[in-house]
């Protein structure tokens, strides 16, 4: 079945770097882009960025620009999110989520949604 | 960035009741609106995409409507497994943005 499996929970010190991996199975990685979304304790969902697994280019949340890099490795069907210069407010559960384009209506207009999610990786940044 | 405003932030309802959650976008987003359900400690789950299309396997008591800047999610008859937090999200452009969520609790 289609699934995304993320790397395990991690604890880092402030200022360190973190890499979370997300391995896709049950589908071809390059057929769909992948979003990263995070959720701080007791808070809502925050979009971190998106990577085109076909072309390799990525878009990031503006407030994380310069600290985050997303990459894809087609040979292992995996995407990676690196976050540098970690701060206390980076403490969150990080999710990868496949972005699927649904074709809707007679005109088959494309609408994107995050249809498959990884299990989440809890990242704790200690001061 | 497009801001998504959900209301109410929380509501209490009984099993069998109908509930409606609203989501407003800060600018027109056509029908590019998705709804997700998240239970405590669990992964978000896609319920509805493109405003009103039910994701495969989602019960028909869930429905969505709207366009432009105003959208609703309705649960026609609340079931015990529906108590959760619901988020709207726009896919009109990047950055993708979510509403702050509506927590549906048992009355």
PDB file of C-alpha atoms in Angstrom:
ATOM      1  CA  UNK A   1       0.000   0.000   0.000  1.00  0.00           C
ATOM      2  CA  UNK A   2       1.017   3.617  -0.419  1.00  0.00           C
ATOM      3  CA  UNK A   3       2.867   4.884   2.611  1.00  0.00           C
ATOM      4  CA  UNK A   4       5.473   7.308   3.820  1.00  0.00           C
ATOM      5  CA  UNK A   5       7.778   6.185   6.610  1.00  0.00           C
ATOM      6  CA  UNK A   6       9.778   8.797   8.458  1.00  0.00           C
ATOM      7  CA  UNK A   7      12.938   8.553  10.495  1.00  0.00           C
ATOM      8  CA  UNK A   8      12.746   8.315  14.254  1.00  0.00           C
ATOM      9  CA  UNK A   9      12.245  10.942  16.907  1.00  0.00           C
ATOM     10  CA  UNK A  10      15.221  13.146  17.638  1.00  0.00           C
ATOM     11  CA  UNK A  11      16.533  15.506  20.264  1.00  0.00           C
ATOM     12  CA  UNK A  12      18.954  18.274  19.413  1.00  0.00           C
ATOM     13  CA  UNK A  13      20.655  21.145  21.145  1.00  0.00           C
ATOM     14  CA  UNK A  14      19.938  24.690  20.165  1.00  0.00           C
ATOM     15  CA  UNK A  15      22.069  25.739  17.207  1.00  0.00           C
ATOM     16  CA  UNK A  16      22.499  22.206  15.879  1.00  0.00           C
ATOM     17  CA  UNK A  17      21.225  20.801  12.592  1.00  0.00           C
ATOM     18  CA  UNK A  18      18.629  18.124  11.975  1.00  0.00           C
ATOM     19  CA  UNK A  19      17.758  15.893   9.044  1.00  0.00           C
ATOM     20  CA  UNK A  20      14.478  14.029   8.829  1.00  0.00           C
ATOM     21  CA  UNK A  21      13.971  11.398   6.150  1.00  0.00           C
ATOM     22  CA  UNK A  22      10.760  10.231   4.518  1.00  0.00           C
ATOM     23  CA  UNK A  23      10.737   7.010   2.504  1.00  0.00           C
ATOM     24  CA  UNK A  24       7.961   6.422   0.021  1.00  0.00           C
ATOM     25  CA  UNK A  25       6.629   3.020  -0.934  1.00  0.00           C
ATOM     26  CA  UNK A  26       3.722   1.750  -2.987  1.00  0.00           C
ATOM     27  CA  UNK A  27       4.063   4.437  -5.647  1.00  0.00           C
ATOM     28  CA  UNK A  28       6.694   6.106  -7.812  1.00  0.00           C
ATOM     29  CA  UNK A  29       8.303   8.935  -5.866  1.00  0.00           C
ATOM     30  CA  UNK A  30       8.638  11.202  -8.903  1.00  0.00           C
ATOM     31  CA  UNK A  31       4.904  11.070  -9.644  1.00  0.00           C
ATOM     32  CA  UNK A  32       4.039  13.405  -6.756  1.00  0.00           C
ATOM     33  CA  UNK A  33       5.650  16.257  -4.871  1.00  0.00           C
ATOM     34  CA  UNK A  34       6.136  16.101  -1.127  1.00  0.00           C
ATOM     35  CA  UNK A  35       5.258  18.697   1.472  1.00  0.00           C
ATOM     36  CA  UNK A  36       6.722  19.048   4.933  1.00  0.00           C
ATOM     37  CA  UNK A  37       4.358  20.254   7.642  1.00  0.00           C
ATOM     38  CA  UNK A  38       5.117  20.757  11.306  1.00  0.00           C
ATOM     39  CA  UNK A  39       2.993  20.976  14.429  1.00  0.00           C
ATOM     40  CA  UNK A  40       4.323  22.522  17.624  1.00  0.00           C
ATOM     41  CA  UNK A  41       2.953  21.078  20.890  1.00  0.00           C
ATOM     42  CA  UNK A  42      -0.722  21.941  21.247  1.00  0.00           C
ATOM     43  CA  UNK A  43      -0.686  24.041  18.097  1.00  0.00           C
ATOM     44  CA  UNK A  44      -1.991  23.874  14.543  1.00  0.00           C
ATOM     45  CA  UNK A  45      -0.408  22.774  11.296  1.00  0.00           C
ATOM     46  CA  UNK A  46       2.346  24.887   9.751  1.00  0.00           C
ATOM     47  CA  UNK A  47       3.605  24.393   6.205  1.00  0.00           C
ATOM     48  CA  UNK A  48       7.393  24.152   6.082  1.00  0.00           C
ATOM     49  CA  UNK A  49       7.932  23.635   2.371  1.00  0.00           C
ATOM     50  CA  UNK A  50       7.491  21.473  -0.702  1.00  0.00           C
ATOM     51  CA  UNK A  51       9.790  19.649  -3.058  1.00  0.00           C
ATOM     52  CA  UNK A  52       9.170  18.580  -6.605  1.00  0.00           C
ATOM     53  CA  UNK A  53      10.495  15.037  -6.579  1.00  0.00           C
ATOM     54  CA  UNK A  54      10.509  15.060 -10.382  1.00  0.00           C
ATOM     55  CA  UNK A  55      12.586  18.191 -10.901  1.00  0.00           C
ATOM     56  CA  UNK A  56      14.249  18.514  -7.524  1.00  0.00           C
ATOM     57  CA  UNK A  57      13.375  22.143  -6.915  1.00  0.00           C
ATOM     58  CA  UNK A  58      11.844  23.238  -3.636  1.00  0.00           C
ATOM     59  CA  UNK A  59       9.852  26.061  -2.104  1.00  0.00           C
ATOM     60  CA  UNK A  60      10.114  27.013   1.543  1.00  0.00           C
ATOM     61  CA  UNK A  61       8.170  28.988   4.100  1.00  0.00           C
ATOM     62  CA  UNK A  62       9.610  32.473   4.017  1.00  0.00           C
ATOM     63  CA  UNK A  63      10.464  32.599   7.714  1.00  0.00           C
ATOM     64  CA  UNK A  64      12.536  29.401   7.339  1.00  0.00           C
ATOM     65  CA  UNK A  65      14.394  30.447   4.183  1.00  0.00           C
ATOM     66  CA  UNK A  66      18.108  30.055   4.676  1.00  0.00           C
ATOM     67  CA  UNK A  67      17.719  27.456   7.427  1.00  0.00           C
ATOM     68  CA  UNK A  68      15.863  24.685   5.603  1.00  0.00           C
ATOM     69  CA  UNK A  69      16.800  22.516   2.633  1.00  0.00           C
ATOM     70  CA  UNK A  70      14.726  19.768   1.065  1.00  0.00           C
ATOM     71  CA  UNK A  71      16.191  17.127  -1.215  1.00  0.00           C
ATOM     72  CA  UNK A  72      15.081  13.937  -2.908  1.00  0.00           C
ATOM     73  CA  UNK A  73      16.944  10.710  -3.621  1.00  0.00           C
ATOM     74  CA  UNK A  74      15.149   8.807  -6.344  1.00  0.00           C
ATOM     75  CA  UNK A  75      17.363   5.734  -5.931  1.00  0.00           C
ATOM     76  CA  UNK A  76      16.012   5.195  -2.417  1.00  0.00           C
ATOM     77  CA  UNK A  77      12.552   6.756  -2.992  1.00  0.00           C
ATOM     78  CA  UNK A  78      13.264   9.144  -0.157  1.00  0.00           C
ATOM     79  CA  UNK A  79      13.003  12.828   0.556  1.00  0.00           C
ATOM     80  CA  UNK A  80      14.933  14.659   3.219  1.00  0.00           C
ATOM     81  CA  UNK A  81      14.422  17.831   5.188  1.00  0.00           C
ATOM     82  CA  UNK A  82      17.418  19.506   6.792  1.00  0.00           C
ATOM     83  CA  UNK A  83      16.843  22.279   9.318  1.00  0.00           C
ATOM     84  CA  UNK A  84      19.860  24.207  10.587  1.00  0.00           C
ATOM     85  CA  UNK A  85      20.560  26.568  13.456  1.00  0.00           C
ATOM     86  CA  UNK A  86      17.811  24.965  15.493  1.00  0.00           C
ATOM     87  CA  UNK A  87      15.860  27.110  17.940  1.00  0.00           C
ATOM     88  CA  UNK A  88      13.551  26.214  20.782  1.00  0.00           C
ATOM     89  CA  UNK A  89      10.520  27.128  18.697  1.00  0.00           C
ATOM     90  CA  UNK A  90      11.504  24.484  16.114  1.00  0.00           C
ATOM     91  CA  UNK A  91      10.336  21.887  18.643  1.00  0.00           C
ATOM     92  CA  UNK A  92       7.471  20.146  16.866  1.00  0.00           C
ATOM     93  CA  UNK A  93       6.225  17.023  15.175  1.00  0.00           C
ATOM     94  CA  UNK A  94       7.388  17.098  11.574  1.00  0.00           C
ATOM     95  CA  UNK A  95       5.316  15.365   8.918  1.00  0.00           C
ATOM     96  CA  UNK A  96       6.012  14.628   5.290  1.00  0.00           C
ATOM     97  CA  UNK A  97       2.885  14.499   3.146  1.00  0.00           C
ATOM     98  CA  UNK A  98       2.418  13.515  -0.463  1.00  0.00           C
ATOM     99  CA  UNK A  99       0.818  16.155  -2.638  1.00  0.00           C
ATOM    100  CA  UNK A 100      -1.564  14.565  -5.066  1.00  0.00           C
ATOM    101  CA  UNK A 101      -3.333  16.376  -7.875  1.00  0.00           C
ATOM    102  CA  UNK A 102      -6.956  15.320  -8.205  1.00  0.00           C
ATOM    103  CA  UNK A 103      -8.724  15.899 -11.516  1.00  0.00           C
ATOM    104  CA  UNK A 104     -12.213  17.180 -10.799  1.00  0.00           C
ATOM    105  CA  UNK A 105     -15.266  17.813 -12.953  1.00  0.00           C
ATOM    106  CA  UNK A 106     -15.890  17.615 -16.690  1.00  0.00           C
ATOM    107  CA  UNK A 107     -12.983  19.976 -17.336  1.00  0.00           C
ATOM    108  CA  UNK A 108     -10.735  17.835 -15.129  1.00  0.00           C
ATOM    109  CA  UNK A 109      -9.281  20.812 -13.356  1.00  0.00           C
ATOM    110  CA  UNK A 110      -6.374  19.845 -11.107  1.00  0.00           C
ATOM    111  CA  UNK A 111      -6.727  20.393  -7.371  1.00  0.00           C
ATOM    112  CA  UNK A 112      -3.895  19.494  -5.005  1.00  0.00           C
ATOM    113  CA  UNK A 113      -4.214  18.025  -1.544  1.00  0.00           C
ATOM    114  CA  UNK A 114      -2.021  16.177   0.934  1.00  0.00           C
ATOM    115  CA  UNK A 115      -3.441  12.681   0.680  1.00  0.00           C
ATOM    116  CA  UNK A 116      -0.809  10.475   2.332  1.00  0.00           C
ATOM    117  CA  UNK A 117       1.088  11.459   5.465  1.00  0.00           C
ATOM    118  CA  UNK A 118       4.095  10.041   7.224  1.00  0.00           C
ATOM    119  CA  UNK A 119       3.757   8.928  10.810  1.00  0.00           C
ATOM    120  CA  UNK A 120       5.469  12.068  12.119  1.00  0.00           C
ATOM    121  CA  UNK A 121       8.886  12.687  13.663  1.00  0.00           C
ATOM    122  CA  UNK A 122       9.020  14.419  17.031  1.00  0.00           C
ATOM    123  CA  UNK A 123      11.902  16.857  17.190  1.00  0.00           C
ATOM    124  CA  UNK A 124      12.825  18.373  20.523  1.00  0.00           C
ATOM    125  CA  UNK A 125      15.263  21.261  20.662  1.00  0.00           C
ATOM    126  CA  UNK A 126      16.751  21.717  24.096  1.00  0.00           C
ATOM    127  CA  UNK A 127      18.352  24.849  25.361  1.00  0.00           C
TER     128      UNK A 127
ATOM    129  CA  UNK B   1       0.332  34.842   2.089  1.00  0.00           C
ATOM    130  CA  UNK B   2      -3.320  33.771   2.121  1.00  0.00           C
ATOM    131  CA  UNK B   3      -4.704  33.696   5.640  1.00  0.00           C
ATOM    132  CA  UNK B   4      -7.270  31.055   6.523  1.00  0.00           C
ATOM    133  CA  UNK B   5      -9.640  31.862   9.383  1.00  0.00           C
ATOM    134  CA  UNK B   6     -11.675  29.064  10.901  1.00  0.00           C
ATOM    135  CA  UNK B   7     -14.620  29.372  13.229  1.00  0.00           C
ATOM    136  CA  UNK B   8     -15.478  28.401  15.792  1.00  0.00           C
ATOM    137  CA  UNK B   9     -12.158  27.425  17.375  1.00  0.00           C
ATOM    138  CA  UNK B  10     -14.018  24.789  19.348  1.00  0.00           C
ATOM    139  CA  UNK B  11     -17.519  23.445  19.690  1.00  0.00           C
ATOM    140  CA  UNK B  12     -19.368  20.927  21.808  1.00  0.00           C
ATOM    141  CA  UNK B  13     -21.972  18.701  20.247  1.00  0.00           C
ATOM    142  CA  UNK B  14     -23.846  15.498  20.931  1.00  0.00           C
ATOM    143  CA  UNK B  15     -23.802  12.285  18.948  1.00  0.00           C
ATOM    144  CA  UNK B  16     -26.351  12.554  16.161  1.00  0.00           C
ATOM    145  CA  UNK B  17     -26.204  16.350  15.941  1.00  0.00           C
ATOM    146  CA  UNK B  18     -25.329  18.193  12.762  1.00  0.00           C
ATOM    147  CA  UNK B  19     -22.330  20.521  12.975  1.00  0.00           C
ATOM    148  CA  UNK B  20     -20.909  23.095  10.595  1.00  0.00           C
ATOM    149  CA  UNK B  21     -17.433  24.575  10.613  1.00  0.00           C
ATOM    150  CA  UNK B  22     -16.581  27.628   8.551  1.00  0.00           C
ATOM    151  CA  UNK B  23     -13.338  28.674   6.900  1.00  0.00           C
ATOM    152  CA  UNK B  24     -12.678  32.044   5.316  1.00  0.00           C
ATOM    153  CA  UNK B  25      -9.788  32.895   3.008  1.00  0.00           C
ATOM    154  CA  UNK B  26      -8.219  36.354   3.014  1.00  0.00           C
ATOM    155  CA  UNK B  27      -8.465  36.462  -0.785  1.00  0.00           C
ATOM    156  CA  UNK B  28     -10.434  34.449  -3.367  1.00  0.00           C
ATOM    157  CA  UNK B  29      -9.164  30.904  -3.795  1.00  0.00           C
ATOM    158  CA  UNK B  30     -11.845  29.534  -6.144  1.00  0.00           C
ATOM    159  CA  UNK B  31     -12.438  25.932  -5.054  1.00  0.00           C
ATOM    160  CA  UNK B  32      -8.874  25.234  -3.885  1.00  0.00           C
ATOM    161  CA  UNK B  33      -9.838  24.289  -0.358  1.00  0.00           C
ATOM    162  CA  UNK B  34      -9.161  21.067   1.526  1.00  0.00           C
ATOM    163  CA  UNK B  35     -10.301  19.738   4.904  1.00  0.00           C
ATOM    164  CA  UNK B  36      -8.334  17.470   7.234  1.00  0.00           C
ATOM    165  CA  UNK B  37      -9.269  15.624  10.399  1.00  0.00           C
ATOM    166  CA  UNK B  38      -6.782  15.022  13.182  1.00  0.00           C
ATOM    167  CA  UNK B  39      -7.411  12.950  16.279  1.00  0.00           C
ATOM    168  CA  UNK B  40      -5.241  13.432  19.380  1.00  0.00           C
ATOM    169  CA  UNK B  41      -1.779  11.989  18.886  1.00  0.00           C
ATOM    170  CA  UNK B  42      -2.598  10.921  15.347  1.00  0.00           C
ATOM    171  CA  UNK B  43      -1.634  11.937  11.844  1.00  0.00           C
ATOM    172  CA  UNK B  44      -3.857  14.371   9.918  1.00  0.00           C
ATOM    173  CA  UNK B  45      -6.188  12.680   7.473  1.00  0.00           C
ATOM    174  CA  UNK B  46      -7.519  14.161   4.240  1.00  0.00           C
ATOM    175  CA  UNK B  47     -11.321  14.320   4.311  1.00  0.00           C
ATOM    176  CA  UNK B  48     -12.332  16.610   1.465  1.00  0.00           C
ATOM    177  CA  UNK B  49     -10.445  18.135  -1.457  1.00  0.00           C
ATOM    178  CA  UNK B  50     -11.450  20.747  -4.005  1.00  0.00           C
ATOM    179  CA  UNK B  51     -14.064  22.142  -1.582  1.00  0.00           C
ATOM    180  CA  UNK B  52     -16.577  19.326  -1.898  1.00  0.00           C
ATOM    181  CA  UNK B  53     -14.985  16.092  -3.177  1.00  0.00           C
ATOM    182  CA  UNK B  54     -14.890  13.329  -0.606  1.00  0.00           C
ATOM    183  CA  UNK B  55     -11.608  11.473  -0.272  1.00  0.00           C
ATOM    184  CA  UNK B  56     -11.935   7.744  -0.813  1.00  0.00           C
ATOM    185  CA  UNK B  57     -13.225   5.950   2.271  1.00  0.00           C
ATOM    186  CA  UNK B  58     -14.617   9.058   3.984  1.00  0.00           C
ATOM    187  CA  UNK B  59     -18.219   8.599   5.166  1.00  0.00           C
ATOM    188  CA  UNK B  60     -20.928  10.465   3.300  1.00  0.00           C
ATOM    189  CA  UNK B  61     -22.044  12.299   6.454  1.00  0.00           C
ATOM    190  CA  UNK B  62     -19.129  14.653   5.736  1.00  0.00           C
ATOM    191  CA  UNK B  63     -19.736  17.311   3.129  1.00  0.00           C
ATOM    192  CA  UNK B  64     -18.099  20.527   2.008  1.00  0.00           C
ATOM    193  CA  UNK B  65     -19.279  23.564   0.143  1.00  0.00           C
ATOM    194  CA  UNK B  66     -18.326  27.109  -0.763  1.00  0.00           C
ATOM    195  CA  UNK B  67     -16.203  29.010  -3.226  1.00  0.00           C
ATOM    196  CA  UNK B  68     -14.097  32.139  -3.378  1.00  0.00           C
ATOM    197  CA  UNK B  69     -13.493  33.147   0.216  1.00  0.00           C
ATOM    198  CA  UNK B  70     -16.172  31.308   2.215  1.00  0.00           C
ATOM    199  CA  UNK B  71     -16.263  27.571   2.834  1.00  0.00           C
ATOM    200  CA  UNK B  72     -18.014  25.157   5.153  1.00  0.00           C
ATOM    201  CA  UNK B  73     -17.523  21.622   6.394  1.00  0.00           C
ATOM    202  CA  UNK B  74     -20.676  19.917   7.610  1.00  0.00           C
ATOM    203  CA  UNK B  75     -21.047  16.674   9.510  1.00  0.00           C
ATOM    204  CA  UNK B  76     -24.686  15.693   9.107  1.00  0.00           C
ATOM    205  CA  UNK B  77     -24.920  13.341  12.083  1.00  0.00           C
ATOM    206  CA  UNK B  78     -21.978  13.376  14.470  1.00  0.00           C
ATOM    207  CA  UNK B  79     -20.604   9.961  15.356  1.00  0.00           C
ATOM    208  CA  UNK B  80     -18.332   9.085  18.306  1.00  0.00           C
ATOM    209  CA  UNK B  81     -15.354   8.664  15.979  1.00  0.00           C
ATOM    210  CA  UNK B  82     -15.816  12.199  14.591  1.00  0.00           C
ATOM    211  CA  UNK B  83     -14.651  13.940  17.740  1.00  0.00           C
ATOM    212  CA  UNK B  84     -11.397  15.452  16.570  1.00  0.00           C
ATOM    213  CA  UNK B  85      -9.814  18.663  15.324  1.00  0.00           C
ATOM    214  CA  UNK B  86     -10.569  19.810  11.796  1.00  0.00           C
ATOM    215  CA  UNK B  87      -8.301  22.004   9.688  1.00  0.00           C
ATOM    216  CA  UNK B  88      -8.956  23.770   6.417  1.00  0.00           C
ATOM    217  CA  UNK B  89      -6.081  24.378   3.985  1.00  0.00           C
ATOM    218  CA  UNK B  90      -5.808  26.321   0.756  1.00  0.00           C
ATOM    219  CA  UNK B  91      -3.999  24.856  -2.245  1.00  0.00           C
ATOM    220  CA  UNK B  92      -4.500  27.917  -4.471  1.00  0.00           C
ATOM    221  CA  UNK B  93      -0.885  28.985  -4.168  1.00  0.00           C
ATOM    222  CA  UNK B  94       2.268  28.730  -2.081  1.00  0.00           C
ATOM    223  CA  UNK B  95       2.824  28.965   0.739  1.00  0.00           C
ATOM    224  CA  UNK B  96       0.136  26.454   1.539  1.00  0.00           C
ATOM    225  CA  UNK B  97      -1.684  27.756   4.589  1.00  0.00           C
ATOM    226  CA  UNK B  98      -3.922  26.120   7.157  1.00  0.00           C
ATOM    227  CA  UNK B  99      -6.644  27.362   9.399  1.00  0.00           C
ATOM    228  CA  UNK B 100      -5.959  27.191  13.131  1.00  0.00           C
ATOM    229  CA  UNK B 101      -8.310  24.298  13.574  1.00  0.00           C
ATOM    230  CA  UNK B 102     -11.710  23.587  15.107  1.00  0.00           C
ATOM    231  CA  UNK B 103     -11.819  21.182  18.020  1.00  0.00           C
ATOM    232  CA  UNK B 104     -15.076  19.191  18.041  1.00  0.00           C
ATOM    233  CA  UNK B 105     -15.759  17.891  21.541  1.00  0.00           C
ATOM    234  CA  UNK B 106     -18.417  15.690  23.081  1.00  0.00           C
ATOM    235  CA  UNK B 107     -21.198  17.539  24.885  1.00  0.00           C
TER     236      UNK B 107
END
